[in-house]
PDB file of C-alpha atoms in Angstrom:
ATOM      1  CA  MET A   1      53.938 115.059  66.353  1.00  0.00           C
ATOM      2  CA  ASN A   2      52.081 113.986  63.358  1.00  0.00           C
ATOM      3  CA  TYR A   3      55.672 113.644  61.464  1.00  0.00           C
ATOM      4  CA  LEU A   4      57.022 111.733  64.482  1.00  0.00           C
ATOM      5  CA  ILE A   5      53.919 109.061  64.259  1.00  0.00           C
ATOM      6  CA  PHE A   6      54.473 108.983  60.304  1.00  0.00           C
ATOM      7  CA  ALA A   7      58.152 108.323  60.913  1.00  0.00           C
ATOM      8  CA  PHE A   8      57.439 105.621  63.384  1.00  0.00           C
ATOM      9  CA  ILE A   9      54.494 103.924  60.797  1.00  0.00           C
ATOM     10  CA  ILE A  10      57.368 103.768  58.113  1.00  0.00           C
ATOM     11  CA  ILE A  11      60.182 102.095  60.513  1.00  0.00           C
ATOM     12  CA  ILE A  12      57.678  99.838  61.531  1.00  0.00           C
ATOM     13  CA  LEU A  13      56.675  98.678  58.137  1.00  0.00           C
ATOM     14  CA  THR A  14      60.325  98.769  56.817  1.00  0.00           C
ATOM     15  CA  VAL A  15      61.037  96.322  59.812  1.00  0.00           C
ATOM     16  CA  ILE A  16      58.101  93.956  58.811  1.00  0.00           C
ATOM     17  CA  LEU A  17      58.924  94.221  55.220  1.00  0.00           C
ATOM     18  CA  PHE A  18      62.862  93.487  56.018  1.00  0.00           C
ATOM     19  CA  TYR A  19      61.361  90.136  58.411  1.00  0.00           C
ATOM     20  CA  CYS A  20      59.061  89.157  55.559  1.00  0.00           C
ATOM     21  CA  LEU A  21      62.207  89.288  52.638  1.00  0.00           C
ATOM     22  CA  MET A  22      64.051  87.827  54.899  1.00  0.00           C
ATOM     23  CA  ASP A  23      61.672  85.166  55.624  1.00  0.00           C
ATOM     24  CA  ILE A  24      61.463  84.384  51.737  1.00  0.00           C
ATOM     25  CA  TYR A  25      65.121  84.140  51.478  1.00  0.00           C
ATOM     26  CA  ASN A  26      65.515  81.396  53.864  1.00  0.00           C
ATOM     27  CA  LYS A  27      62.810  79.254  52.790  1.00  0.00           C
ATOM     28  CA  VAL A  28      64.148  79.477  48.798  1.00  0.00           C
ATOM     29  CA  VAL A  29      67.534  78.802  50.608  1.00  0.00           C
ATOM     30  CA  THR A  30      66.311  75.827  52.369  1.00  0.00           C
ATOM     31  CA  LEU A  31      64.435  74.289  49.651  1.00  0.00           C
ATOM     32  CA  LYS A  32      67.713  74.611  47.733  1.00  0.00           C
ATOM     33  CA  ASN A  33      69.649  73.180  49.936  1.00  0.00           C
ATOM     34  CA  TYR A  34      67.241  70.090  50.623  1.00  0.00           C
ATOM     35  CA  THR A  35      67.377  69.433  46.749  1.00  0.00           C
ATOM     36  CA  GLU A  36      71.448  69.115  47.391  1.00  0.00           C
ATOM     37  CA  LYS A  37      71.159  67.053  50.028  1.00  0.00           C
ATOM     38  CA  ALA A  38      68.607  64.819  48.239  1.00  0.00           C
ATOM     39  CA  PHE A  39      70.822  64.423  45.087  1.00  0.00           C
ATOM     40  CA  ALA A  40      74.114  63.869  47.361  1.00  0.00           C
ATOM     41  CA  ASN A  41      72.046  60.890  48.730  1.00  0.00           C
ATOM     42  CA  ILE A  42      71.494  59.683  45.455  1.00  0.00           C
ATOM     43  CA  ASP A  43      74.867  60.297  43.635  1.00  0.00           C
ATOM     44  CA  VAL A  44      76.388  57.563  45.114  1.00  0.00           C
ATOM     45  CA  LEU A  45      74.227  55.021  43.690  1.00  0.00           C
ATOM     46  CA  LEU A  46      74.193  56.456  40.303  1.00  0.00           C
ATOM     47  CA  LYS A  47      77.973  56.354  40.443  1.00  0.00           C
ATOM     48  CA  GLN A  48      78.019  53.030  41.246  1.00  0.00           C
ATOM     49  CA  ARG A  49      75.622  52.089  38.484  1.00  0.00           C
ATOM     50  CA  ALA A  50      77.527  54.375  35.990  1.00  0.00           C
ATOM     51  CA  ASP A  51      80.637  52.204  36.991  1.00  0.00           C
ATOM     52  CA  GLU A  52      79.109  48.732  36.109  1.00  0.00           C
ATOM     53  CA  ILE A  53      78.446  50.012  32.733  1.00  0.00           C
ATOM     54  CA  PRO A  54      81.847  49.226  31.116  1.00  0.00           C
ATOM     55  CA  GLU A  55      81.580  45.996  32.445  1.00  0.00           C
ATOM     56  CA  LEU A  56      78.157  45.275  30.662  1.00  0.00           C
ATOM     57  CA  VAL A  57      79.348  46.646  27.430  1.00  0.00           C
ATOM     58  CA  ASN A  58      82.608  44.367  27.628  1.00  0.00           C
ATOM     59  CA  ILE A  59      80.478  41.342  28.071  1.00  0.00           C
ATOM     60  CA  ALA A  60      77.591  42.605  25.494  1.00  0.00           C
ATOM     61  CA  GLU A  61      79.710  43.958  22.622  1.00  0.00           C
ATOM     62  CA  LYS A  62      81.000  40.654  21.388  1.00  0.00           C
ATOM     63  CA  ALA A  63      77.321  39.571  21.055  1.00  0.00           C
ATOM     64  CA  MET A  64      75.825  42.414  19.830  1.00  0.00           C
ATOM     65  CA  LEU A  65      78.033  43.291  16.861  1.00  0.00           C
ATOM     66  CA  HIS A  66      75.000  45.384  15.400  1.00  0.00           C
ATOM     67  CA  GLN A  67      74.007  47.067  18.255  1.00  0.00           C
ATOM     68  CA  ASN A  68      77.239  48.988  18.538  1.00  0.00           C
ATOM     69  CA  SER A  69      75.713  52.246  18.564  1.00  0.00           C
ATOM     70  CA  LEU A  70      73.354  51.581  21.466  1.00  0.00           C
ATOM     71  CA  LEU A  71      76.347  50.599  23.559  1.00  0.00           C
ATOM     72  CA  LEU A  72      78.165  53.403  22.524  1.00  0.00           C
ATOM     73  CA  LYS A  73      75.489  55.842  23.172  1.00  0.00           C
ATOM     74  CA  LEU A  74      75.356  54.118  26.794  1.00  0.00           C
ATOM     75  CA  VAL A  75      78.864  54.859  27.434  1.00  0.00           C
ATOM     76  CA  GLN A  76      78.924  58.214  26.042  1.00  0.00           C
ATOM     77  CA  SER A  77      76.032  59.093  28.645  1.00  0.00           C
ATOM     78  CA  ARG A  78      78.112  57.348  31.417  1.00  0.00           C
ATOM     79  CA  GLU A  79      81.034  59.975  30.284  1.00  0.00           C
ATOM     80  CA  LEU A  80      78.592  62.807  30.742  1.00  0.00           C
ATOM     81  CA  TYR A  81      77.524  62.027  33.919  1.00  0.00           C
ATOM     82  CA  PHE A  82      81.079  62.018  35.218  1.00  0.00           C
ATOM     83  CA  ASN A  83      82.135  65.096  33.370  1.00  0.00           C
ATOM     84  CA  TYR A  84      78.932  67.132  34.322  1.00  0.00           C
ATOM     85  CA  HIS A  85      79.353  68.874  37.892  1.00  0.00           C
ATOM     86  CA  GLN A  86      75.922  70.801  38.070  1.00  0.00           C
ATOM     87  CA  THR A  87      72.924  68.885  39.399  1.00  0.00           C
ATOM     88  CA  ASN A  88      70.436  69.360  36.541  1.00  0.00           C
ATOM     89  CA  GLN A  89      73.392  68.314  34.085  1.00  0.00           C
ATOM     90  CA  LYS A  90      73.822  65.143  35.908  1.00  0.00           C
ATOM     91  CA  VAL A  91      70.247  64.246  35.867  1.00  0.00           C
ATOM     92  CA  GLU A  92      69.432  64.745  32.237  1.00  0.00           C
ATOM     93  CA  ALA A  93      73.003  62.270  32.054  1.00  0.00           C
ATOM     94  CA  ASN A  94      71.480  60.064  34.405  1.00  0.00           C
ATOM     95  CA  ASN A  95      68.192  59.677  32.718  1.00  0.00           C
ATOM     96  CA  GLN A  96      70.048  58.858  29.482  1.00  0.00           C
ATOM     97  CA  ILE A  97      71.633  56.333  31.129  1.00  0.00           C
ATOM     98  CA  THR A  98      68.721  54.836  32.322  1.00  0.00           C
ATOM     99  CA  ASP A  99      67.054  55.106  29.009  1.00  0.00           C
ATOM    100  CA  TYR A 100      70.261  53.102  27.138  1.00  0.00           C
ATOM    101  CA  LEU A 101      70.209  50.765  29.890  1.00  0.00           C
ATOM    102  CA  GLN A 102      66.777  49.647  29.510  1.00  0.00           C
ATOM    103  CA  GLN A 103      67.308  49.354  26.008  1.00  0.00           C
ATOM    104  CA  THR A 104      70.610  47.419  26.267  1.00  0.00           C
ATOM    105  CA  MET A 105      68.828  45.025  29.084  1.00  0.00           C
ATOM    106  CA  SER A 106      65.912  44.329  26.735  1.00  0.00           C
ATOM    107  CA  VAL A 107      68.390  43.803  23.654  1.00  0.00           C
ATOM    108  CA  ILE A 108      70.376  41.487  25.697  1.00  0.00           C
ATOM    109  CA  GLU A 109      67.305  39.288  26.431  1.00  0.00           C
ATOM    110  CA  ASN A 110      67.243  38.325  22.597  1.00  0.00           C
ATOM    111  CA  TYR A 111      70.799  36.946  22.773  1.00  0.00           C
ATOM    112  CA  PRO A 112      70.714  33.627  24.557  1.00  0.00           C
ATOM    113  CA  GLU A 113      74.399  32.916  24.426  1.00  0.00           C
ATOM    114  CA  LEU A 114      74.642  36.231  26.480  1.00  0.00           C
ATOM    115  CA  GLN A 115      72.041  35.187  29.021  1.00  0.00           C
ATOM    116  CA  ALA A 116      73.917  31.897  29.453  1.00  0.00           C
ATOM    117  CA  LEU A 117      77.018  33.618  30.890  1.00  0.00           C
ATOM    118  CA  ASN A 118      77.518  33.775  34.663  1.00  0.00           C
ATOM    119  CA  SER A 119      79.131  36.933  34.491  1.00  0.00           C
ATOM    120  CA  LEU A 120      76.127  38.263  32.869  1.00  0.00           C
ATOM    121  CA  SER A 121      73.674  37.383  35.453  1.00  0.00           C
ATOM    122  CA  LYS A 122      75.623  38.224  38.177  1.00  0.00           C
ATOM    123  CA  LEU A 123      76.195  42.066  36.891  1.00  0.00           C
ATOM    124  CA  GLN A 124      72.406  41.832  35.905  1.00  0.00           C
ATOM    125  CA  LYS A 125      71.844  41.415  39.763  1.00  0.00           C
ATOM    126  CA  ARG A 126      73.823  43.796  40.519  1.00  0.00           C
ATOM    127  CA  ILE A 127      72.275  46.478  38.527  1.00  0.00           C
ATOM    128  CA  THR A 128      68.880  45.561  39.766  1.00  0.00           C
ATOM    129  CA  LEU A 129      69.876  45.573  43.217  1.00  0.00           C
ATOM    130  CA  LEU A 130      71.169  48.896  42.776  1.00  0.00           C
ATOM    131  CA  GLU A 131      68.151  50.542  40.690  1.00  0.00           C
ATOM    132  CA  GLU A 132      66.101  49.307  43.928  1.00  0.00           C
ATOM    133  CA  LYS A 133      68.111  51.147  45.859  1.00  0.00           C
ATOM    134  CA  ILE A 134      67.952  54.210  43.457  1.00  0.00           C
ATOM    135  CA  ALA A 135      64.372  53.819  43.468  1.00  0.00           C
ATOM    136  CA  ASP A 136      64.136  54.810  47.147  1.00  0.00           C
ATOM    137  CA  ARG A 137      65.831  57.401  47.041  1.00  0.00           C
ATOM    138  CA  ARG A 138      64.537  59.039  43.871  1.00  0.00           C
ATOM    139  CA  GLU A 139      61.136  59.241  45.547  1.00  0.00           C
ATOM    140  CA  PHE A 140      62.899  61.599  48.027  1.00  0.00           C
ATOM    141  CA  PHE A 141      64.720  63.199  45.576  1.00  0.00           C
ATOM    142  CA  ASN A 142      61.923  63.836  43.165  1.00  0.00           C
ATOM    143  CA  GLU A 143      59.866  65.201  46.202  1.00  0.00           C
ATOM    144  CA  SER A 144      62.490  67.636  47.156  1.00  0.00           C
ATOM    145  CA  VAL A 145      62.761  68.827  43.524  1.00  0.00           C
ATOM    146  CA  ALA A 146      58.785  69.385  43.516  1.00  0.00           C
ATOM    147  CA  LEU A 147      59.040  71.142  46.684  1.00  0.00           C
ATOM    148  CA  TYR A 148      61.848  73.684  45.295  1.00  0.00           C
ATOM    149  CA  ASN A 149      60.559  74.259  42.198  1.00  0.00           C
ATOM    150  CA  THR A 150      57.079  75.217  43.586  1.00  0.00           C
ATOM    151  CA  GLY A 151      58.990  77.267  46.136  1.00  0.00           C
ATOM    152  CA  ILE A 152      60.671  79.212  43.256  1.00  0.00           C
ATOM    153  CA  GLN A 153      57.826  79.477  40.954  1.00  0.00           C
ATOM    154  CA  THR A 154      55.394  81.119  43.542  1.00  0.00           C
ATOM    155  CA  PHE A 155      54.805  84.766  44.471  1.00  0.00           C
ATOM    156  CA  PRO A 156      56.717  86.263  46.539  1.00  0.00           C
ATOM    157  CA  ASN A 157      59.385  83.644  46.362  1.00  0.00           C
ATOM    158  CA  LEU A 158      59.426  84.026  42.476  1.00  0.00           C
ATOM    159  CA  ILE A 159      60.867  87.336  42.762  1.00  0.00           C
ATOM    160  CA  PHE A 160      63.972  86.400  45.118  1.00  0.00           C
ATOM    161  CA  ALA A 161      64.280  83.206  43.049  1.00  0.00           C
ATOM    162  CA  LYS A 162      64.658  85.420  39.647  1.00  0.00           C
ATOM    163  CA  ILE A 163      67.277  87.779  41.512  1.00  0.00           C
ATOM    164  CA  LEU A 164      69.238  85.188  43.019  1.00  0.00           C
ATOM    165  CA  GLY A 165      69.441  83.314  39.882  1.00  0.00           C
ATOM    166  CA  TYR A 166      67.574  80.001  41.087  1.00  0.00           C
ATOM    167  CA  LYS A 167      66.376  78.038  38.205  1.00  0.00           C
ATOM    168  CA  PRO A 168      63.896  75.071  38.285  1.00  0.00           C
ATOM    169  CA  ARG A 169      65.611  71.308  38.792  1.00  0.00           C
ATOM    170  CA  ILE A 170      65.078  68.293  36.829  1.00  0.00           C
ATOM    171  CA  MET A 171      63.547  65.422  38.317  1.00  0.00           C
ATOM    172  CA  LEU A 172      65.176  61.989  38.084  1.00  0.00           C
ATOM    173  CA  GLY A 173      63.046  59.453  35.523  1.00  0.00           C
ATOM    174  CA  SER A 174      61.897  56.187  36.674  1.00  0.00           C
ATOM    175  CA  GLY A 175      64.455  53.486  35.995  1.00  0.00           C
ATOM    176  CA  ILE A 176      62.781  50.081  36.259  1.00  0.00           C
ATOM    177  CA  ILE A 177      65.444  47.528  34.749  1.00  0.00           C
ATOM    178  CA  SER A 178      63.878  43.720  35.359  1.00  0.00           C
ATOM    179  CA  GLU A 179      66.481  40.829  35.299  1.00  0.00           C
TER     180      GLU A 179
END
């Protein structure tokens, strides 16, 4: 009789443990999927902004001969963005693009002959509009990343995350570009 009670308690505890582990696994997977969805929502806009870079470089390189290293870094960051497939890599490349784009726009302000170009004005407006849309989605993405990172770094989720190879995600940097 004691043996049956002991076996029954072990079975109950095993079932409870199984359901707890299943719940933890489902939470970690859900958080991962939310970050992927959030990035997919912003990735379209990031690609559109990256597609504007060649035109910006074409307009700017004629007048900014001694700033070619900055333009080259901008183009290289764009190429990295399109070559990367993992979210963290794309986020890092995007953060570089944002930095170099801000620097380029700041330098362009020092060239009145560029400022006078209608094509540059239109391009700046398109980039600024994209930046505003990106900013709206960036907040959602970064919130998803914060929840995911917290979820995989807290106990007991940490154990499952390590076993499954889940790593922290990188947040998108703020990219405020003015006209």
